[in-house]
mmCIF file of C-alpha atoms in Angstrom:
data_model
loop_
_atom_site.group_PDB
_atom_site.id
_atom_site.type_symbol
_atom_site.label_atom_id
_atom_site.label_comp_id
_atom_site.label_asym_id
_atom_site.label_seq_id
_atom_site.Cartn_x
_atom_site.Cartn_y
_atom_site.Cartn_z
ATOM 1 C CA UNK V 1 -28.497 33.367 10.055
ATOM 2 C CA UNK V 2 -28.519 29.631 10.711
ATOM 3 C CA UNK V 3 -25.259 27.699 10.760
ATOM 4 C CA UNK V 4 -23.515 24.633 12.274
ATOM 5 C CA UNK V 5 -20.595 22.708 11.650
ATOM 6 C CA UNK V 6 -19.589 19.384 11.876
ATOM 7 C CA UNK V 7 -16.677 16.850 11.337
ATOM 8 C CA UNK V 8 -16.997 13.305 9.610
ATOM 9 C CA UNK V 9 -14.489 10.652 9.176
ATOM 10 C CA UNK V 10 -13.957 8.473 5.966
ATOM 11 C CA UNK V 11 -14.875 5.037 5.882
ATOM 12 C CA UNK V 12 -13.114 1.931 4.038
ATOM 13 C CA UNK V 13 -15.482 -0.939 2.620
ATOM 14 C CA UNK V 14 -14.491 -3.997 3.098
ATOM 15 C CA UNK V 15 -17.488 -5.665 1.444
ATOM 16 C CA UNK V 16 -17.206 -3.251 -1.776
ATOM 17 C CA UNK V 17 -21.026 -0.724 -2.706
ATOM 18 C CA UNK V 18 -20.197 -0.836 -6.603
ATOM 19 C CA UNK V 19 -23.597 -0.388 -8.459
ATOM 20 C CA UNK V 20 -26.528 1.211 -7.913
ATOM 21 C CA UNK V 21 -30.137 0.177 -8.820
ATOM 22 C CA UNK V 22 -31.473 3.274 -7.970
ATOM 23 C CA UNK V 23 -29.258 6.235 -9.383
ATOM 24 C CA UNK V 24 -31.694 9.199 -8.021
ATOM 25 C CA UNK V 25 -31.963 8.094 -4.660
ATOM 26 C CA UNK V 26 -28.738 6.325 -4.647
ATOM 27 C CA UNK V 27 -30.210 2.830 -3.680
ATOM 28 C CA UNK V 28 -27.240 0.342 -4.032
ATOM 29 C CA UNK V 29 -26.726 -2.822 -5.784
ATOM 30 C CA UNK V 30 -25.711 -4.862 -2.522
ATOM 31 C CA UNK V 31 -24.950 -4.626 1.380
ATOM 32 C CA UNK V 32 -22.028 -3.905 1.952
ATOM 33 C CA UNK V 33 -19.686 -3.679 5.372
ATOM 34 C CA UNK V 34 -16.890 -0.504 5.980
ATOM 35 C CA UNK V 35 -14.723 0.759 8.826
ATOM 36 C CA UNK V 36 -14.589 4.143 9.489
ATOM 37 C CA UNK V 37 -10.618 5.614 10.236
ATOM 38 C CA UNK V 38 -8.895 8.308 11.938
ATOM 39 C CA UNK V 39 -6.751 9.673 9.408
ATOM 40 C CA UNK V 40 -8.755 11.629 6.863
ATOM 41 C CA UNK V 41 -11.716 13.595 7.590
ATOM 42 C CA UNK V 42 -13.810 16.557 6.681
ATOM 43 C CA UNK V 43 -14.511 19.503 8.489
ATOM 44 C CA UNK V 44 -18.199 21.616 6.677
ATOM 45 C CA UNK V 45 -19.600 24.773 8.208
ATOM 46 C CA UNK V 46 -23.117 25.707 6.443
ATOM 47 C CA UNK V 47 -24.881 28.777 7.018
ATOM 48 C CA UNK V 48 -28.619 29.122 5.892
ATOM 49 C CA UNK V 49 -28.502 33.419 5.373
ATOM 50 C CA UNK V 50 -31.499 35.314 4.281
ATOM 51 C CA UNK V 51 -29.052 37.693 3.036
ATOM 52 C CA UNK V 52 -27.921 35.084 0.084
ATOM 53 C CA UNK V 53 -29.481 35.474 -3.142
ATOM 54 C CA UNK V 54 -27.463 31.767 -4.153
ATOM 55 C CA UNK V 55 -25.770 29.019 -2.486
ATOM 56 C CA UNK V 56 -22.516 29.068 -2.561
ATOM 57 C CA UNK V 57 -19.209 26.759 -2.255
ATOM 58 C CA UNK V 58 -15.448 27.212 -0.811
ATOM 59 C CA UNK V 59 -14.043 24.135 -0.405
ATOM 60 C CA UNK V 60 -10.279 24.313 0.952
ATOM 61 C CA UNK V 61 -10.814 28.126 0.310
ATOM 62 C CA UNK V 62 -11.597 27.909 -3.464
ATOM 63 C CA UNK V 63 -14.672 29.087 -4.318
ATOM 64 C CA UNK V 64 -16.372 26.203 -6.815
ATOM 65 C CA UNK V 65 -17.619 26.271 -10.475
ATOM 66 C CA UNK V 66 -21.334 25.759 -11.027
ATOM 67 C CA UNK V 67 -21.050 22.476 -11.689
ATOM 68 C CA UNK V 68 -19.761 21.779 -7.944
ATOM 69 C CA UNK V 69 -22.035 24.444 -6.617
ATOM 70 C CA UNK V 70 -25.069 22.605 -8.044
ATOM 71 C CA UNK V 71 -24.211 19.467 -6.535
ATOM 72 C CA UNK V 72 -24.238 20.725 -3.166
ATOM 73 C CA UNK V 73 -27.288 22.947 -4.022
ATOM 74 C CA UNK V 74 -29.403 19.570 -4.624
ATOM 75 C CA UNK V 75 -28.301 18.309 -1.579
ATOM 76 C CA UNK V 76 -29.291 21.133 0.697
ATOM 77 C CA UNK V 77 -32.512 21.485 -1.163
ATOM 78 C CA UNK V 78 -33.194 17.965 0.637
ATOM 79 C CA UNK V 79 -32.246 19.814 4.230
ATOM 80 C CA UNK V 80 -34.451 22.883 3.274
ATOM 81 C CA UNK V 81 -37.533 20.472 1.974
ATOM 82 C CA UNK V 82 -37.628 19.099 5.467
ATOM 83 C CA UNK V 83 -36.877 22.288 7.125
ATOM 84 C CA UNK V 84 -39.584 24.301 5.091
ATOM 85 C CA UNK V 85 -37.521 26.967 4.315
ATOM 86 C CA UNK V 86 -35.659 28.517 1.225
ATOM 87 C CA UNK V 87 -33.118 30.393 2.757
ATOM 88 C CA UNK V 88 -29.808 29.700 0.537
ATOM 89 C CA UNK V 89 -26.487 28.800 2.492
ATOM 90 C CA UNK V 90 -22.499 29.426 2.268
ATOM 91 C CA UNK V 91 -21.029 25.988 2.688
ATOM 92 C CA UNK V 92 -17.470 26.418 3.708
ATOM 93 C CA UNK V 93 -15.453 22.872 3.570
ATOM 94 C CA UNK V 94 -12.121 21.715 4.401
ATOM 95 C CA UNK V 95 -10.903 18.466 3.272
ATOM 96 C CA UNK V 96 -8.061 16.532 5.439
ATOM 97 C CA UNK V 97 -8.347 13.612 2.346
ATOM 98 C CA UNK V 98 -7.470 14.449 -1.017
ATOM 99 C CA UNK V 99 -10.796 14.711 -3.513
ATOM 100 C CA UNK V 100 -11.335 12.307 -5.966
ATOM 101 C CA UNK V 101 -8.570 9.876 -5.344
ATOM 102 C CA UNK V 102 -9.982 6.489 -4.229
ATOM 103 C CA UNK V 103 -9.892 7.635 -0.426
ATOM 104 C CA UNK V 104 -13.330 8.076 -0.029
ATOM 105 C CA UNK V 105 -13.226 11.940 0.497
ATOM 106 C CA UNK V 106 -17.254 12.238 -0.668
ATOM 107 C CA UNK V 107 -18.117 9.784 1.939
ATOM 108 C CA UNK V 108 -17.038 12.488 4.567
ATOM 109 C CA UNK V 109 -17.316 15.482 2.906
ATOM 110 C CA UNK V 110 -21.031 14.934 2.662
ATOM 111 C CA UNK V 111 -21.856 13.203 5.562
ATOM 112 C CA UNK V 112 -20.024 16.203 7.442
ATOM 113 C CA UNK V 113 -22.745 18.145 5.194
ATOM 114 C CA UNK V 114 -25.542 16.296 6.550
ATOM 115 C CA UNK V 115 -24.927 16.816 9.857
ATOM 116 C CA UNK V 116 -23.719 20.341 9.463
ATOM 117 C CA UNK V 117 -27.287 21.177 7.837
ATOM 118 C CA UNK V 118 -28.778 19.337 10.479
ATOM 119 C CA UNK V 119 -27.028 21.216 13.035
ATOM 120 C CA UNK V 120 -28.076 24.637 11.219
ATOM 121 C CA UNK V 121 -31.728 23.929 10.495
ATOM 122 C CA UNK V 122 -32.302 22.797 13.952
ATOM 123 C CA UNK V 123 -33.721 19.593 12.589
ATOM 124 C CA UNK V 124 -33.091 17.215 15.346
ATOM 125 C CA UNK V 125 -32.627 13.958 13.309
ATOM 126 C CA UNK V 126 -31.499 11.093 14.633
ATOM 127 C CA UNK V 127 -28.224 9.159 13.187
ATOM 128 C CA UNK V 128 -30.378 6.618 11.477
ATOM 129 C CA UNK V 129 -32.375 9.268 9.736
ATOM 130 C CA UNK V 130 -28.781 11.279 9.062
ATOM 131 C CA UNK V 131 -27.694 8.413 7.745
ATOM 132 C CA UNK V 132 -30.619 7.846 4.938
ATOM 133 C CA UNK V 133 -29.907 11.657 4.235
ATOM 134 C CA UNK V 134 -26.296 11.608 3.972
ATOM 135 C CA UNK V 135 -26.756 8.590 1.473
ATOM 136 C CA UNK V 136 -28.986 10.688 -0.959
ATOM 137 C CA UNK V 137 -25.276 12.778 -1.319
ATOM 138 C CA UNK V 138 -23.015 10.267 -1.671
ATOM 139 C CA UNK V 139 -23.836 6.219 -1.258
ATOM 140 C CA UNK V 140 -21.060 5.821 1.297
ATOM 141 C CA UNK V 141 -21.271 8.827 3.210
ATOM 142 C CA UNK V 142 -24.442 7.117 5.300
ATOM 143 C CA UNK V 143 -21.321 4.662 6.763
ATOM 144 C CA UNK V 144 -19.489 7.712 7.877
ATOM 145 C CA UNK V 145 -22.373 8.968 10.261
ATOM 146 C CA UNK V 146 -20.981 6.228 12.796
ATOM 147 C CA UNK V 147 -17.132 4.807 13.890
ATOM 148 C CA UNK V 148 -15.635 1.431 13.609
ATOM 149 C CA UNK V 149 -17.166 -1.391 11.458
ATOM 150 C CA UNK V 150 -20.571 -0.371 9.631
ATOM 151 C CA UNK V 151 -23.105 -2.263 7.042
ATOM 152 C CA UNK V 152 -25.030 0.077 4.940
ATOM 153 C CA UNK V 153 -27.787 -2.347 4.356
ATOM 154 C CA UNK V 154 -29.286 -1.833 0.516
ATOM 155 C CA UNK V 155 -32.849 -1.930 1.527
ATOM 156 C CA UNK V 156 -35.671 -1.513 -0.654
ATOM 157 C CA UNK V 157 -36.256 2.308 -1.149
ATOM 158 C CA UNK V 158 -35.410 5.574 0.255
ATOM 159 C CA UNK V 159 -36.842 4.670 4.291
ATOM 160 C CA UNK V 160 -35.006 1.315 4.695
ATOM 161 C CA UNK V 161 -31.940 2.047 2.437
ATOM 162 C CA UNK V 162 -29.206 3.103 5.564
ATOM 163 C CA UNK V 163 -26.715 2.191 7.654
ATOM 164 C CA UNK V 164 -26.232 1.103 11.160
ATOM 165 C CA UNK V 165 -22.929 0.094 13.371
ATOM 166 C CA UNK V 166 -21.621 -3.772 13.779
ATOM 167 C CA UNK V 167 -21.026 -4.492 17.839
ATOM 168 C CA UNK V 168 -17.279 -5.661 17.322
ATOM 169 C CA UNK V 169 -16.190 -5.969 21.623
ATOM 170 C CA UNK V 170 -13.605 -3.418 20.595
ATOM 171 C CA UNK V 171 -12.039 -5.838 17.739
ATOM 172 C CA UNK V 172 -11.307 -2.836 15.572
ATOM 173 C CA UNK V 173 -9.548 -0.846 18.016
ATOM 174 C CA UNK V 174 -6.793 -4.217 17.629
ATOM 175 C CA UNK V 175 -6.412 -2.922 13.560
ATOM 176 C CA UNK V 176 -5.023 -0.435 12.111
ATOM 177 C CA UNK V 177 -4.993 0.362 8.087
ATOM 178 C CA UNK V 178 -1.857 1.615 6.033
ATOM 179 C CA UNK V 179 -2.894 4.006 3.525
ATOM 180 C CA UNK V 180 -0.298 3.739 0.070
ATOM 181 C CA UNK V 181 -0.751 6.985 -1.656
ATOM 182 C CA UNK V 182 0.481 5.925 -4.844
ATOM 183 C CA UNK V 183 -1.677 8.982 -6.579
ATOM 184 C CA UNK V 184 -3.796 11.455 -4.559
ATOM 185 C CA UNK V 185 -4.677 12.824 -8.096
ATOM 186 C CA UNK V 186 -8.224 13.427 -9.742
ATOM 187 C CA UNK V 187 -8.880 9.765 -11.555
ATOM 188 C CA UNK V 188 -10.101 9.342 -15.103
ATOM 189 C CA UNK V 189 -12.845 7.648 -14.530
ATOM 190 C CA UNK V 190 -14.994 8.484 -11.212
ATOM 191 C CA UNK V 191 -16.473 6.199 -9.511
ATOM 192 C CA UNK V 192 -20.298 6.782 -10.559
ATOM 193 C CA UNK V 193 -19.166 6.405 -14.188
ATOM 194 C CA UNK V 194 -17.246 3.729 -13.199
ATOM 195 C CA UNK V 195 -20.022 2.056 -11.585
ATOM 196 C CA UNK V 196 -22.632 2.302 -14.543
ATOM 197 C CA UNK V 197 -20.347 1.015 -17.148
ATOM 198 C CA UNK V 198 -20.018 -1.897 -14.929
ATOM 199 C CA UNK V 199 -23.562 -2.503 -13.902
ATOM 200 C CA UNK V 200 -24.746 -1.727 -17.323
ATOM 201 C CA UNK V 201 -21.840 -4.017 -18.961
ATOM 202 C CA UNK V 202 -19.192 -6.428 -17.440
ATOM 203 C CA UNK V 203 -20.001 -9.791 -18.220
ATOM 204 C CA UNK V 204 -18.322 -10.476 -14.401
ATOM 205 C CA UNK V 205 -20.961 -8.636 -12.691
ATOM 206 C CA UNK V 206 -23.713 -10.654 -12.171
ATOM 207 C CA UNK V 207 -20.920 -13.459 -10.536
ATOM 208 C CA UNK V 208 -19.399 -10.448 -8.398
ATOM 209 C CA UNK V 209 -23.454 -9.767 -7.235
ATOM 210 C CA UNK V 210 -23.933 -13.660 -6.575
ATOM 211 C CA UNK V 211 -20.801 -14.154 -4.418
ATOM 212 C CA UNK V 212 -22.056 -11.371 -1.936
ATOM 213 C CA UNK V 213 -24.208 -12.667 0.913
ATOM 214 C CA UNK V 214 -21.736 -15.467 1.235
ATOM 215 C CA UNK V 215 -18.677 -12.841 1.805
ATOM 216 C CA UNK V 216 -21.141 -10.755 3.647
ATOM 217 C CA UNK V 217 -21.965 -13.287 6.035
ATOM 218 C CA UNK V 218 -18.760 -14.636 6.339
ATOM 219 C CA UNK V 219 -17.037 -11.475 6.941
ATOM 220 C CA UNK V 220 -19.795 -10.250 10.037
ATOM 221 C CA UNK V 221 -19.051 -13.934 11.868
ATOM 222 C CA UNK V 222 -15.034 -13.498 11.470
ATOM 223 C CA UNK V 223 -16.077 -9.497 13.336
ATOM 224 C CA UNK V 224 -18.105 -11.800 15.502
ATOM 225 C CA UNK V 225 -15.725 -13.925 16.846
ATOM 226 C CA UNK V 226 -12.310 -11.406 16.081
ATOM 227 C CA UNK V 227 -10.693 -13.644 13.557
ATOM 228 C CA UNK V 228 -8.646 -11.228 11.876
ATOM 229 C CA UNK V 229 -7.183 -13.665 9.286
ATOM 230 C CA UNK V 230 -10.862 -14.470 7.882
ATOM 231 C CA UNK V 231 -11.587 -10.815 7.929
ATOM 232 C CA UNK V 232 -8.188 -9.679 6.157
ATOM 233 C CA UNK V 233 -8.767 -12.730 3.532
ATOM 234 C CA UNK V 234 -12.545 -12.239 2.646
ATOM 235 C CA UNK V 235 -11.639 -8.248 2.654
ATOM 236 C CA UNK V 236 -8.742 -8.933 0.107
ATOM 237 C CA UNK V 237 -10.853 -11.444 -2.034
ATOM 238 C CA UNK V 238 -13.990 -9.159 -2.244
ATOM 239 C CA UNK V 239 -12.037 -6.267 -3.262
ATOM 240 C CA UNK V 240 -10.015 -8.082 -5.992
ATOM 241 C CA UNK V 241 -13.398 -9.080 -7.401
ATOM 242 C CA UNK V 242 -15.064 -5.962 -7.605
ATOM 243 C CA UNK V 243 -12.028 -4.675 -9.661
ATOM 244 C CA UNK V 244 -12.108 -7.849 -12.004
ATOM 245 C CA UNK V 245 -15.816 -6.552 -13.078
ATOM 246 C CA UNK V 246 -14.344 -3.410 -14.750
ATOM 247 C CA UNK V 247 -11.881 -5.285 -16.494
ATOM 248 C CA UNK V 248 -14.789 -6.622 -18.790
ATOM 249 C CA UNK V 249 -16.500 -3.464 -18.766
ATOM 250 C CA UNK V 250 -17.228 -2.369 -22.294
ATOM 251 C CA UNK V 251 -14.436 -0.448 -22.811
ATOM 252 C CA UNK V 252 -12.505 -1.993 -20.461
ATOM 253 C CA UNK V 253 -11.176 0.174 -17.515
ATOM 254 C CA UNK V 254 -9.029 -0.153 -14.483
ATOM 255 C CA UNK V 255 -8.458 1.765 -11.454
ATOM 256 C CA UNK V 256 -4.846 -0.305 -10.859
ATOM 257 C CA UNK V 257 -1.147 1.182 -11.801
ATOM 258 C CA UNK V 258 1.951 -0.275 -11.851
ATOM 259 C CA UNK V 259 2.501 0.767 -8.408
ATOM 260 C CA UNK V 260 -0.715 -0.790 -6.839
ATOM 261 C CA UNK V 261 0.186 -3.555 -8.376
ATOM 262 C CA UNK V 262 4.063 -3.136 -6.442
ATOM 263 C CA UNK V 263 2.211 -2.896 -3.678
ATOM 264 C CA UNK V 264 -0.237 -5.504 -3.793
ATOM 265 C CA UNK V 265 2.979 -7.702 -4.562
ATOM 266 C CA UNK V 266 4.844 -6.408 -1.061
ATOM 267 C CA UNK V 267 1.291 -7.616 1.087
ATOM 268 C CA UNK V 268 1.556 -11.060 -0.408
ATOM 269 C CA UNK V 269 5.564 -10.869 0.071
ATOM 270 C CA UNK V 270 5.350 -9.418 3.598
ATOM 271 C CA UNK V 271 2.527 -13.199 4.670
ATOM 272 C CA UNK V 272 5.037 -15.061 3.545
ATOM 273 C CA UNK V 273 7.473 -13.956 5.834
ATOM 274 C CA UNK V 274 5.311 -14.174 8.256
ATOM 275 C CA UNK V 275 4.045 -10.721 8.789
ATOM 276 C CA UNK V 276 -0.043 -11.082 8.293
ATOM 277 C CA UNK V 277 -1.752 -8.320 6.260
ATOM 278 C CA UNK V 278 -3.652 -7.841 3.470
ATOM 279 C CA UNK V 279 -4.796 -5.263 0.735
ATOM 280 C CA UNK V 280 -8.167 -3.459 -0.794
ATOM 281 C CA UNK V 281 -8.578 -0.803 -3.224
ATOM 282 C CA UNK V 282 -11.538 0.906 -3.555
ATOM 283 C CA UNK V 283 -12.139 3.213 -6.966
ATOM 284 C CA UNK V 284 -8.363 4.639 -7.420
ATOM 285 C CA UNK V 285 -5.129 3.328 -7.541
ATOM 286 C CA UNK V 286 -4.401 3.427 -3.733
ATOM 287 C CA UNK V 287 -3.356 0.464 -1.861
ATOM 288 C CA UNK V 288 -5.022 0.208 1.614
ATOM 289 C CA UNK V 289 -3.012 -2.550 3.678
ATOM 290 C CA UNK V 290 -4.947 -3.940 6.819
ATOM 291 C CA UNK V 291 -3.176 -5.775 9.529
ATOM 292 C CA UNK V 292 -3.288 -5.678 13.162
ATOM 293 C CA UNK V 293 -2.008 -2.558 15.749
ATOM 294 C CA UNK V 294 1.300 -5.407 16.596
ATOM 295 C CA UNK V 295 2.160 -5.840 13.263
ATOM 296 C CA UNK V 296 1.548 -1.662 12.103
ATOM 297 C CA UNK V 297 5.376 -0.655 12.780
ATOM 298 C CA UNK V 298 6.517 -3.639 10.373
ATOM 299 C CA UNK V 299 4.408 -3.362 7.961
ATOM 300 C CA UNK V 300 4.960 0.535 7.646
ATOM 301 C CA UNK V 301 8.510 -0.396 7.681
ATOM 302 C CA UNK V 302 8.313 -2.186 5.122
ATOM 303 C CA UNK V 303 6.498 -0.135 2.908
ATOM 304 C CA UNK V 304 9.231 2.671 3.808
ATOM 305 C CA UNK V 305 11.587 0.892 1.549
ATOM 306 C CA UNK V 306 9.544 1.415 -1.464
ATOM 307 C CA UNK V 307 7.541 3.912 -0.991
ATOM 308 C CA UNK V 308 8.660 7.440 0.616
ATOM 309 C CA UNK V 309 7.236 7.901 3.245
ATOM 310 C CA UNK V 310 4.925 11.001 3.107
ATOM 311 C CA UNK V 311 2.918 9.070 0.900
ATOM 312 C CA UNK V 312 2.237 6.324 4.012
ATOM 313 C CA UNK V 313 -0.269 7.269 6.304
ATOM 314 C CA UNK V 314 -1.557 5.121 9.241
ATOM 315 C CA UNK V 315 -5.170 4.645 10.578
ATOM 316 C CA UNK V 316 -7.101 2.868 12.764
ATOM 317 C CA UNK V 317 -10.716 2.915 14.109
ATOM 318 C CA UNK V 318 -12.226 6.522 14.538
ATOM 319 C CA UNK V 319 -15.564 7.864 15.500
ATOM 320 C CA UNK V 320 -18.961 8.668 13.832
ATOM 321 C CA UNK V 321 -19.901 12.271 13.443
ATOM 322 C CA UNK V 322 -19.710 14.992 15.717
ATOM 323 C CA UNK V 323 -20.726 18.344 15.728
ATOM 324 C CA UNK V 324 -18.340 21.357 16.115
#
């Protein structure tokens, strides 16, 4: 038996993946720019046994349907193509993020699979080649293979589509992230569906593709130089837009409820008081509120009087991979 295990954090975009142009290898639309966080991670043990006449599944000890099954299966046939083996594995996973709720649980549930395969098959690649591997799982799961601020660049095909970590002098370790739970639910509309009615659709999409090198390069000098109010602003702008192409998606869509919107409402309220933060959503209703480690105890506070507070959780710069 072959197995290893391995932990991976999630990561936030702040310059917003939403399209691909490539759906098999998962090439994206755009660069875009994350930072990876302490509070939710996943934890994936994989075990290639000769013994195993199928791959199987547990994930936070339930053993998953075939459609989940086979969606792991293609991604270890990847690890066992470059291994040259066909020994089937038992992938046990645990999930410290809920699944499916706009908090980015695939980006570390299968970059923790990457490396955990890695680890098992003895395959001794490199973070830049985990990275391109982890990507052919989940788009965003090639930022999670490193900590603190990451650009997945969009490359051309499968060898220069990957990721690689921004040099920051330690400006993330001054932020910290406020994570709104407003629904840690399944949502209606994931986001790969989500994406191709856009691409294929929304009249606002080829505006929201225009706009990004501009945000892109705007957003790596305010990293540069640790300007935190041009980051939080070109953060809160960029995700706003991306969410403005699925309201003229054909059917419309939205990822917003009236409580995102409550909370959206509260960032701008909470500036004008004189408290700096801002907001970004990726694909779920979930408000993510980004200010800096000084400002963390009043904006939670804050929050507190809406919000109860099991459903505010507070992050701030984690690590890349490790192994277990």
């Amino acid at each position: 038996m072959h197995t290893g295990k391995a932990r991976a954090y999630t990561n936030i975009a702040l310059i917003k993946y939403w399209g691909k142009k490539d759906e098999e290898l998962i090439l994206p639309m755009n660069n875009s720019l994350s930072l990876t966080l302490d509070a939710f991670y996943t934890e994936t043990t994989v075990s290639f046994d000769p013994a195993l006449q199928a791959d199987t599944f547990l994930l936070d000890g339930q053993l998953q349907n075939t459609a989940a099954t086979a969606k792991i299966s293609r991604f270890l046939d990847l690890l066992r193509e470059l291994a040259g083996t066909k020994l089937r594995a038992a992938v046990t996973s645990e999930n410290f993020v809920p699944t499916a709720a706009g908090l980015a649980s695939s980006a570390s549930g299968l970059a923790a699979l990457a490396a955990a395969g890695n680890a098992a098959l003895q395959l001794g690649l490199d973070d830049s080649q985990l990275s391109r591997l982890a990507r052919r799982g989940s788009g965003s799961a090639c930022r999670s293979i490193f900590g603190g601020f990451v650009e997945w660049e969009q490359g051309i095909d499968d060898i220069t589509s990957l990721a690689h970590p921004l040099a920051a002098n330690g400006f993330e370790n001054d932020l910290a992230m406020l994570f709104v739970l407003i629904n840690d639910k399944q949502k209606d509309v994931s986001s790969r569906d989500g994406m191709r009615r856009t691409v294929a659709t929304s009249a606002f999409y080829p505006g929201w593709l225009a706009s990004l090198p501009e945000d892109l390069a705007a957003i790596k000098q305010a990293i540069a130089t640790q300007d935190f109010t041009a980051l939080g602003r070109i953060t809160e702008a960029n995700g706003l837009k991306m969410h403005a192409t699925t309201l003229a998606a054909v059917p419309p869509f939205t990822y917003w409820s009236p409580q995102s919107l409550m909370a959206m409402d509260l960032v701008r309220q909470l500036r004008a008081t004189g408290t700096e933060c801002y907001f970004t959503m990726d694909a779920g209703p979930n408000v993510k509120v980004l200010c800096r480690r000084q400002d963390e105890a009043a904006v939670q506070q804050a929050f507190s009087n809406s919000f109860s507070s099991d459903r505010l959780i507070l992050a701030h710069a984690g690590p890349g991979i490790s192994y277990l």
